[in-house]
Short mmCIF file of C-alpha atoms in Angstrom, two decimals:
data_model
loop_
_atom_site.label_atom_id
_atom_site.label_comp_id
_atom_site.label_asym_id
_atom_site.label_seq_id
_atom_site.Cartn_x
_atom_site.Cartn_y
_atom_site.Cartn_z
CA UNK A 1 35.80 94.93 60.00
CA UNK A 2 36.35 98.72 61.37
CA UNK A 3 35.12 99.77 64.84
CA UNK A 4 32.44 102.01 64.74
CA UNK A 5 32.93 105.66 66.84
CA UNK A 6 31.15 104.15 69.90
CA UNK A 7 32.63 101.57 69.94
CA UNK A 8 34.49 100.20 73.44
CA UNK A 9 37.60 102.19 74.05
CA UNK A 10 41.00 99.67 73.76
CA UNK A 11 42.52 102.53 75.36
CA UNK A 12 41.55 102.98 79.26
CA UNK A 13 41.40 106.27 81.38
CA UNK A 14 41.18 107.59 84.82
CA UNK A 15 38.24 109.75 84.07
CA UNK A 16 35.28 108.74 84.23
CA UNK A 17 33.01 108.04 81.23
CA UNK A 18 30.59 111.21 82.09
CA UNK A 19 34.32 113.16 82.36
CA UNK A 20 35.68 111.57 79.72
CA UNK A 21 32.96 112.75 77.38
CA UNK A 22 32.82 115.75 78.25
CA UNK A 23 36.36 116.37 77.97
CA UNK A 24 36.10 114.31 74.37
CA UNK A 25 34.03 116.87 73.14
CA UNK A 26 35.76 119.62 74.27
CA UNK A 27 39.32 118.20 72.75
CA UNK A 28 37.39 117.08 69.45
CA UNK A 29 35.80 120.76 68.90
CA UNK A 30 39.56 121.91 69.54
CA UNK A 31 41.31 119.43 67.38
CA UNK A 32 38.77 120.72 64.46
CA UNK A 33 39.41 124.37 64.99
CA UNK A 34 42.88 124.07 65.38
CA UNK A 35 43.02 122.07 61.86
CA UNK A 36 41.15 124.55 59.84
CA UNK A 37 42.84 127.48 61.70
CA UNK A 38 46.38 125.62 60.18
CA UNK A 39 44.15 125.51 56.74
CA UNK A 40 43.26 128.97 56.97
CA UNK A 41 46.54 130.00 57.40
CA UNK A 42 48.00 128.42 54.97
CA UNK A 43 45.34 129.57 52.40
CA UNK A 44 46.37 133.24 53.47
CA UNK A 45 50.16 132.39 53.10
CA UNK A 46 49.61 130.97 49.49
CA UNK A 47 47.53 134.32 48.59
CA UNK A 48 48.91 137.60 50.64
CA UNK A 49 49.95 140.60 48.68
CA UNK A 50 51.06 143.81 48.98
CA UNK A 51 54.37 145.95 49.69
CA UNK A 52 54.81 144.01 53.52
CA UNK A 53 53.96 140.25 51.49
CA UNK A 54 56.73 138.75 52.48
CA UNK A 55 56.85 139.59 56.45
CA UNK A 56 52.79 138.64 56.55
CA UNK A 57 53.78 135.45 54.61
CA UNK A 58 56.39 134.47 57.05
CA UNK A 59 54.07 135.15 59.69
CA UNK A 60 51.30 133.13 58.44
CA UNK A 61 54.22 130.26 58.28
CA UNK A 62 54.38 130.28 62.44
CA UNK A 63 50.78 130.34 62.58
CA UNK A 64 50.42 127.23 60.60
CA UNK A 65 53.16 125.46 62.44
CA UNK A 66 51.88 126.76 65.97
CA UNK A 67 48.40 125.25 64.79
CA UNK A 68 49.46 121.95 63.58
CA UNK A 69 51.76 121.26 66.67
CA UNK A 70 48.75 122.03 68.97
CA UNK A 71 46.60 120.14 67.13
CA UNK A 72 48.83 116.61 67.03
CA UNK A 73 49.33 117.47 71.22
CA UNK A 74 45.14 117.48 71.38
CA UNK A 75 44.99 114.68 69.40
CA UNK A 76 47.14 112.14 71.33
CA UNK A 77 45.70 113.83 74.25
CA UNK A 78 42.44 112.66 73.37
CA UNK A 79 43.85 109.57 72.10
CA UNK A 80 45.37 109.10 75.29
CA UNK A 81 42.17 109.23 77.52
CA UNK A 82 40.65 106.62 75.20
CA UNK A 83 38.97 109.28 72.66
CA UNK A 84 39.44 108.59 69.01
CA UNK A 85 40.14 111.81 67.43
CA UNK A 86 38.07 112.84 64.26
CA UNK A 87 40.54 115.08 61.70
CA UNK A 88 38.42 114.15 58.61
CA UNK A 89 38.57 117.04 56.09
CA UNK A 90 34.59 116.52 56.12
CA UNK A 91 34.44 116.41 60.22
CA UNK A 92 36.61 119.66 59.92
CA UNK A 93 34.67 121.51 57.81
CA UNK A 94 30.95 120.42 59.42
CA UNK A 95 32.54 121.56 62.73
CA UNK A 96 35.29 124.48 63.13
CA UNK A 97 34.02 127.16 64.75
CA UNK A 98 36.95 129.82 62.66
CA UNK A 99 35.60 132.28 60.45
CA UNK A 100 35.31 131.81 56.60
CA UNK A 101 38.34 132.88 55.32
CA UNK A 102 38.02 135.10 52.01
CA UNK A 103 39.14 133.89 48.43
CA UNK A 104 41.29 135.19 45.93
CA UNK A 105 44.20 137.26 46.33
CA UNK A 106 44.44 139.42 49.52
CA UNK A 107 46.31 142.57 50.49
CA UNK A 108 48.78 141.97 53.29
CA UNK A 109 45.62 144.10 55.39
CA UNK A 110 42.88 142.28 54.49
CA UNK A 111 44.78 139.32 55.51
CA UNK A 112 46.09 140.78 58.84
CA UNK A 113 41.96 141.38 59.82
CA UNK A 114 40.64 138.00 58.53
CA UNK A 115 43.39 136.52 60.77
CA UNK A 116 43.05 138.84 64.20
CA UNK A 117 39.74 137.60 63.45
CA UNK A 118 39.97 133.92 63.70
CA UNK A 119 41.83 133.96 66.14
CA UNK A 120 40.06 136.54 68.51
CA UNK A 121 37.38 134.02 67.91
CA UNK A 122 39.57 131.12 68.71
CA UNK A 123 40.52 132.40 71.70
CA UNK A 124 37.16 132.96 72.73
CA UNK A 125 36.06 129.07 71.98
CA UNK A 126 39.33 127.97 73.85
CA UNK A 127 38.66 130.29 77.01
CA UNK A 128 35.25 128.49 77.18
CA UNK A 129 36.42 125.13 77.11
CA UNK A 130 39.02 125.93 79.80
CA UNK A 131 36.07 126.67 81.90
CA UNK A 132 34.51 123.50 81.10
CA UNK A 133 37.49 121.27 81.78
CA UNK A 134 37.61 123.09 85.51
CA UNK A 135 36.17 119.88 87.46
CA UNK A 136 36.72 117.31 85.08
CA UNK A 137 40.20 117.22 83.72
CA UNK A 138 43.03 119.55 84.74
CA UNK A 139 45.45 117.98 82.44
CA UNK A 140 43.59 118.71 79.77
CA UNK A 141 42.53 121.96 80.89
CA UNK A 142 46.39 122.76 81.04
CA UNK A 143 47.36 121.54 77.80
CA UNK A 144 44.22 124.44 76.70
CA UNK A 145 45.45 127.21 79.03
CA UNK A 146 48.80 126.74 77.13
CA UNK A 147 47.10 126.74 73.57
CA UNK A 148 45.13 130.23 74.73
CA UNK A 149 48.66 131.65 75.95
CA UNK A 150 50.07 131.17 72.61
CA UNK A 151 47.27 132.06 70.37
CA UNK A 152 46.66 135.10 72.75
CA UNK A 153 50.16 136.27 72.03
CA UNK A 154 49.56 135.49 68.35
CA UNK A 155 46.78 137.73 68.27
CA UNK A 156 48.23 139.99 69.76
CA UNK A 157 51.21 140.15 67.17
CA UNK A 158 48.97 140.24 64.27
CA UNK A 159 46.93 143.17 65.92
CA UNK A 160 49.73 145.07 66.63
CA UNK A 161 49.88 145.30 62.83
CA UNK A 162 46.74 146.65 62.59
CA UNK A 163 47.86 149.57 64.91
#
């Protein structure tokens, strides 16, 4: 017989349980975005054209690998404070906060704006939750101020493009 979600914890933590769900939620709305944002990515890598294809597809390639090694370090984060994380393909897709990402076949520009996109967005979600992790976790809030740095300079790349 399976645990249900709230269930006791067999993991303990320091936090307390008004900090620790609070800080659950905030890793658990990360851990979804950062999932589709790999998804996303790797949608656009399988269906960028255009005369700079292969640079864009490259690109996309970090993007996806940035994204899935932040999102296994906010998982055992969250595992680690006693928080079972949720990376259900349904979970992910009743709760990411990136944009819809266009079908079909994209030009390497249409790709480069869908992406500055998500993850100007992104950002924007992550700052938040930094601000909400100010009192109740610092750990956590670092391991989120480090996320933001890289996705910043992400975005920033892929804007540059746009330029």
């Amino acid at each position: 017989m399976s645990k249900s979600p709230t269930s006791k914890s067999p993991i303990t933590s320091s936090l307390s349980e008004a900090d620790r769900a609070s800080v659950g939620a905030v890793l658990q709305a990360t851990l979804v975005d950062l999932i589709d944002l790999s998804l996303v990515a790797k949608q656009a890598h399988w269906n960028v054209v255009g005369k700079n294809f292969r640079s864009v597809h490259l690109q996309l390639d970090e993007l996806v690998t940035t994204a899935r090694t932040y999102t296994d370090e906010v998982a055992e984060r969250a595992a680690a404070l006693g928080i079972s994380p949720d990376g259900k393909a349904r979970t992910v897709a009743d709760g990411s906060g990136v944009p819809e990402f266009p079908n079909g076949w994209l030009k390497e520009d249409e790709v480069v704006a869908a992406v500055v996109t998500a993850l100007g967005e992104l950002v924007q979600r992550l700052r938040g939750r930094i601000d909400e992790t100010d009192k109740s976790d610092l750990v956590t809030q670092d391991l989120l101020i480090e996320i933001t740095k890289n996705l910043e300079q992400a975005h920033w790349m892929w804007q540059a493009q746009q330029a």
